[in-house]
């Protein structure tokens, strides 16, 4: 069950993998490619290694679960961009001793998302695993890169500010919970609106 | 919508493989999200750091670690 028809059979532009044989050829020829590393990362449960033959087979349930989780995370959780970028920078410094600018950190995150989504799509295609249209659409979108620019479209989501959010019983924009940056942003927004009305 | 202010939330990002933890501090104006302030020590200052969809929050609520 789980193979045949649906999203798994649809073409995935730019991915070099169309079957389990193709998957194995790709992994053998490109073991250090980031896509290969995502595919064979056992935390992802996308493929299983047959130790007798040395060949990988697609983990159908694992691919289904990964696609489901990928979509669920992007729908259930949203980060303020500043927080996300600072985490990526912190992680790069701690794990690789790399100092990343905000632009490089955003690029890194986009690439991580892109590679992960491409790995799920490639495994689904190789194993002819059926994905839902919603999963396929979301994965395809992420696989094109530029994930962050499609997610962050408001000042609030960029900064983690309360420009369009409320805290508990706080009413209006000047409560004690509002940070200086949130108050400044609210003031800028107000002046911008007033300017447009004049 | 339940009043979950102060509740502890935990979530692991499967892409970055980073665990996010923090406390709910409020809700978005549209009522769709619980806003969470991270409890990571070196995190950037902000009113909220990540938000969890109201309808899905139960799976991310945790007891406060001792």
Short mmCIF file of C-alpha atoms in Angstrom, two decimals:
data_model
loop_
_atom_site.label_atom_id
_atom_site.label_comp_id
_atom_site.label_asym_id
_atom_site.label_seq_id
_atom_site.Cartn_x
_atom_site.Cartn_y
_atom_site.Cartn_z
CA UNK A 1 0.00 0.00 0.00
CA UNK A 2 1.10 3.56 -0.52
CA UNK A 3 2.75 3.17 -3.86
CA UNK A 4 1.36 4.07 -7.20
CA UNK A 5 -0.47 7.11 -8.51
CA UNK A 6 -0.83 10.48 -6.80
CA UNK A 7 1.98 12.88 -5.98
CA UNK A 8 4.75 10.30 -6.01
CA UNK A 9 4.32 9.74 -9.71
CA UNK A 10 4.39 13.39 -10.63
CA UNK A 11 7.50 14.84 -12.18
CA UNK A 12 9.92 16.67 -9.92
CA UNK A 13 11.76 19.13 -12.07
CA UNK A 14 15.50 19.28 -11.54
CA UNK A 15 15.74 16.15 -9.40
CA UNK A 16 17.96 13.43 -10.88
CA UNK A 17 16.11 10.54 -9.24
CA UNK A 18 13.17 8.71 -10.80
CA UNK A 19 13.38 5.20 -9.35
CA UNK A 20 15.09 3.21 -6.62
CA UNK A 21 17.77 2.20 -9.14
CA UNK A 22 18.25 5.89 -9.99
CA UNK A 23 18.32 6.72 -6.30
CA UNK A 24 21.13 4.23 -5.72
CA UNK A 25 23.08 5.47 -8.73
CA UNK A 26 22.78 9.02 -7.45
CA UNK A 27 23.82 8.13 -3.90
CA UNK A 28 26.80 6.10 -5.09
CA UNK A 29 28.00 8.81 -7.46
CA UNK A 30 27.40 11.76 -5.11
CA UNK A 31 27.85 10.61 -1.51
CA UNK A 32 28.85 14.08 -0.31
CA UNK A 33 26.10 15.98 -2.11
CA UNK A 34 23.82 17.74 0.43
CA UNK A 35 20.80 16.07 -1.19
CA UNK A 36 22.42 12.65 -0.78
CA UNK A 37 23.21 13.45 2.84
CA UNK A 38 19.60 14.44 3.54
CA UNK A 39 18.35 11.30 1.80
CA UNK A 40 20.58 8.99 3.81
CA UNK A 41 20.30 10.84 7.14
CA UNK A 42 18.70 8.12 9.24
CA UNK A 43 16.91 10.73 11.35
CA UNK A 44 14.82 11.52 8.28
CA UNK A 45 13.68 7.90 7.71
CA UNK A 46 13.45 8.39 3.96
CA UNK A 47 15.45 5.33 2.92
CA UNK A 48 16.56 2.01 4.39
CA UNK A 49 19.90 0.37 3.74
CA UNK A 50 19.96 -3.35 2.91
CA UNK A 51 23.25 -4.42 4.44
CA UNK A 52 23.37 -7.59 2.33
CA UNK A 53 23.19 -5.81 -1.01
CA UNK A 54 24.46 -2.40 0.05
CA UNK A 55 21.47 -0.87 -1.74
CA UNK A 56 18.98 1.65 -0.45
CA UNK A 57 15.22 1.17 -0.66
CA UNK A 58 12.63 3.83 -0.03
CA UNK A 59 10.95 3.79 3.38
CA UNK A 60 7.38 4.40 2.20
CA UNK A 61 5.90 5.14 5.62
CA UNK A 62 8.94 7.23 6.52
CA UNK A 63 8.49 9.38 3.40
CA UNK A 64 4.80 9.82 4.15
CA UNK A 65 5.57 10.81 7.73
CA UNK A 66 8.33 13.21 6.65
CA UNK A 67 6.03 14.94 4.14
CA UNK A 68 3.29 15.19 6.75
CA UNK A 69 5.69 16.59 9.35
CA UNK A 70 7.21 19.08 6.88
CA UNK A 71 3.80 20.54 6.08
CA UNK A 72 2.55 20.36 9.66
CA UNK A 73 5.55 22.26 10.99
CA UNK A 74 5.22 25.01 8.43
CA UNK A 75 1.53 25.39 9.28
CA UNK A 76 1.63 24.96 13.05
CA UNK A 77 4.70 26.99 13.95
CA UNK A 78 5.99 30.33 12.79
CA UNK A 79 9.13 32.13 13.96
CA UNK A 80 9.92 35.79 14.13
CA UNK A 81 12.59 36.17 11.50
CA UNK A 82 15.07 37.93 13.80
CA UNK A 83 14.84 35.04 16.26
CA UNK A 84 15.26 32.47 13.53
CA UNK A 85 18.25 34.22 11.98
CA UNK A 86 19.92 34.63 15.38
CA UNK A 87 19.47 30.90 16.04
CA UNK A 88 21.03 29.97 12.71
CA UNK A 89 23.95 32.32 13.43
CA UNK A 90 24.39 30.87 16.93
CA UNK A 91 24.27 27.31 15.63
CA UNK A 92 26.79 28.05 12.84
CA UNK A 93 29.20 29.54 15.36
CA UNK A 94 28.78 26.73 17.89
CA UNK A 95 28.90 23.79 15.50
CA UNK A 96 31.21 24.99 12.71
CA UNK A 97 32.95 28.06 14.12
CA UNK A 98 31.41 30.07 11.30
CA UNK A 99 30.36 33.71 11.66
CA UNK A 100 27.37 34.28 9.41
CA UNK A 101 25.87 37.62 8.44
CA UNK A 102 22.07 37.89 8.63
CA UNK A 103 21.91 37.55 4.84
CA UNK A 104 24.09 34.44 4.86
CA UNK A 105 22.09 32.96 7.72
CA UNK A 106 18.84 33.49 5.77
CA UNK A 107 20.45 31.92 2.70
CA UNK A 108 21.63 28.97 4.79
CA UNK A 109 18.14 28.40 6.21
CA UNK A 110 16.57 28.63 2.77
CA UNK A 111 19.08 26.09 1.48
CA UNK A 112 18.39 23.72 4.38
CA UNK A 113 14.66 23.92 3.67
CA UNK A 114 15.26 23.50 -0.04
CA UNK A 115 17.46 20.44 0.39
CA UNK A 116 15.12 18.79 2.89
CA UNK A 117 12.09 19.29 0.65
CA UNK A 118 14.02 18.04 -2.39
CA UNK A 119 15.06 14.93 -0.46
CA UNK A 120 11.45 14.13 0.49
CA UNK A 121 10.29 14.71 -3.08
CA UNK A 122 13.13 12.62 -4.50
CA UNK A 123 12.43 9.72 -2.14
CA UNK A 124 8.71 9.93 -2.93
CA UNK A 125 9.44 9.84 -6.63
CA UNK A 126 11.98 7.03 -6.35
CA UNK A 127 9.57 4.91 -4.31
CA UNK A 128 6.45 6.09 -6.13
CA UNK A 129 4.99 7.17 -2.79
CA UNK A 130 1.65 8.88 -2.91
CA UNK A 131 1.69 12.41 -1.44
CA UNK A 132 -1.35 14.61 -1.00
CA UNK A 133 -1.72 17.62 -3.26
CA UNK A 134 -1.20 19.96 -0.30
CA UNK A 135 2.01 18.18 0.68
CA UNK A 136 3.26 18.12 -2.88
CA UNK A 137 2.51 21.82 -3.41
CA UNK A 138 4.21 22.88 -0.17
CA UNK A 139 7.27 20.72 -0.82
CA UNK A 140 7.58 21.93 -4.40
CA UNK A 141 7.37 25.53 -3.24
CA UNK A 142 10.11 25.00 -0.63
CA UNK A 143 12.26 23.08 -3.11
CA UNK A 144 12.51 26.17 -5.28
CA UNK A 145 14.28 28.02 -2.44
CA UNK A 146 13.43 31.48 -1.13
CA UNK A 147 11.33 29.95 1.62
CA UNK A 148 11.80 32.81 4.05
CA UNK A 149 10.66 35.51 1.65
CA UNK A 150 7.37 33.70 1.17
CA UNK A 151 6.81 33.34 4.92
CA UNK A 152 7.82 36.75 6.25
CA UNK A 153 5.62 39.44 4.86
CA UNK A 154 4.81 41.67 7.86
CA UNK A 155 6.83 43.79 10.24
CA UNK A 156 5.37 41.82 13.11
CA UNK A 157 6.61 38.49 11.79
CA UNK A 158 10.00 39.98 10.94
CA UNK A 159 10.66 41.45 14.35
CA UNK A 160 8.54 39.44 16.77
CA UNK A 161 6.80 42.68 17.61
CA UNK A 162 3.22 43.26 18.59
CA UNK A 163 2.36 45.54 15.72
CA UNK A 164 -0.60 43.31 14.92
CA UNK A 165 -0.89 41.14 17.99
CA UNK A 166 -2.23 41.39 21.52
CA UNK A 167 -0.91 40.19 24.83
CA UNK A 168 -3.33 38.81 27.40
CA UNK A 169 -5.61 41.54 28.72
CA UNK A 170 -3.52 44.38 27.30
CA UNK A 171 -5.60 46.84 25.28
CA UNK A 172 -4.28 49.37 22.81
CA UNK A 173 -0.66 49.91 21.93
CA UNK A 174 0.96 51.38 25.01
CA UNK A 175 0.85 48.67 27.66
CA UNK A 176 3.76 47.76 29.83
CA UNK A 177 4.40 44.63 27.77
CA UNK A 178 5.22 46.62 24.63
CA UNK A 179 8.93 46.86 23.98
CA UNK A 180 10.55 50.09 22.82
CA UNK A 181 10.90 48.65 19.32
CA UNK A 182 7.22 47.65 19.25
CA UNK A 183 6.18 51.11 20.41
CA UNK A 184 8.45 52.75 17.83
CA UNK A 185 7.05 50.52 15.13
CA UNK A 186 3.49 51.32 16.16
CA UNK A 187 4.38 55.04 16.09
CA UNK A 188 5.97 54.72 12.63
CA UNK A 189 2.91 52.87 11.34
CA UNK A 190 0.60 55.50 12.83
CA UNK A 191 2.56 58.39 11.31
CA UNK A 192 2.67 56.61 7.96
CA UNK A 193 -1.11 56.19 7.98
CA UNK A 194 -1.65 59.81 9.07
CA UNK A 195 0.71 60.92 6.30
CA UNK A 196 -1.31 59.05 3.73
CA UNK A 197 -4.55 60.65 4.93
CA UNK A 198 -3.26 64.18 4.55
CA UNK B 1 -9.66 30.08 22.86
CA UNK B 2 -8.10 28.81 26.09
CA UNK B 3 -6.10 31.19 28.28
CA UNK B 4 -2.71 29.49 28.21
CA UNK B 5 -0.61 32.45 29.29
CA UNK B 6 2.47 31.21 31.15
CA UNK B 7 2.20 27.66 29.80
CA UNK B 8 5.44 26.02 28.70
CA UNK B 9 5.85 25.03 25.07
CA UNK B 10 8.44 22.75 23.47
CA UNK B 11 8.98 22.06 19.81
CA UNK B 12 11.80 20.58 17.72
CA UNK B 13 12.39 21.96 14.23
CA UNK B 14 13.02 18.98 11.97
CA UNK B 15 14.92 21.08 9.41
CA UNK B 16 17.34 22.88 11.71
CA UNK B 17 17.11 20.16 14.36
CA UNK B 18 16.93 22.85 17.02
CA UNK B 19 14.69 22.56 20.05
CA UNK B 20 12.58 25.62 20.78
CA UNK B 21 11.23 26.17 24.26
CA UNK B 22 9.47 29.03 25.97
CA UNK B 23 6.34 30.39 27.60
CA UNK B 24 3.13 31.59 26.04
CA UNK B 25 2.86 35.35 26.53
CA UNK B 26 -0.28 36.18 24.57
CA UNK B 27 -2.21 35.72 21.38
CA UNK B 28 -2.17 37.27 17.95
CA UNK B 29 -4.85 39.83 17.17
CA UNK B 30 -6.54 37.54 14.69
CA UNK B 31 -6.81 34.87 17.40
CA UNK B 32 -5.04 32.28 15.25
CA UNK B 33 -1.76 32.02 17.19
CA UNK B 34 -0.34 31.72 20.69
CA UNK B 35 2.76 33.93 20.96
CA UNK B 36 5.74 32.40 22.74
CA UNK B 37 8.80 34.01 24.27
CA UNK B 38 11.84 31.79 24.08
CA UNK B 39 13.67 30.93 27.27
CA UNK B 40 17.03 30.58 25.52
CA UNK B 41 19.50 32.77 27.43
CA UNK B 42 21.14 34.57 24.49
CA UNK B 43 18.10 35.11 22.35
CA UNK B 44 17.38 38.47 20.67
CA UNK B 45 14.97 40.68 22.62
CA UNK B 46 11.44 40.64 21.23
CA UNK B 47 7.83 40.59 22.39
CA UNK B 48 7.57 37.07 21.01
CA UNK B 49 9.98 34.69 19.29
CA UNK B 50 7.78 32.03 17.77
CA UNK B 51 4.10 31.34 17.60
CA UNK B 52 2.00 28.19 17.65
CA UNK B 53 -1.31 27.76 15.87
CA UNK B 54 -4.14 27.79 18.40
CA UNK B 55 -5.80 24.68 17.01
CA UNK B 56 -2.58 22.66 17.29
CA UNK B 57 -1.11 23.94 20.54
CA UNK B 58 -1.98 20.89 22.66
CA UNK B 59 0.68 18.72 21.03
CA UNK B 60 3.39 21.26 21.91
CA UNK B 61 2.44 21.95 25.54
CA UNK B 62 4.79 20.42 28.09
CA UNK B 63 5.20 20.35 31.83
CA UNK B 64 7.78 22.87 32.96
CA UNK B 65 11.10 21.02 33.33
CA UNK B 66 12.36 20.95 36.90
#
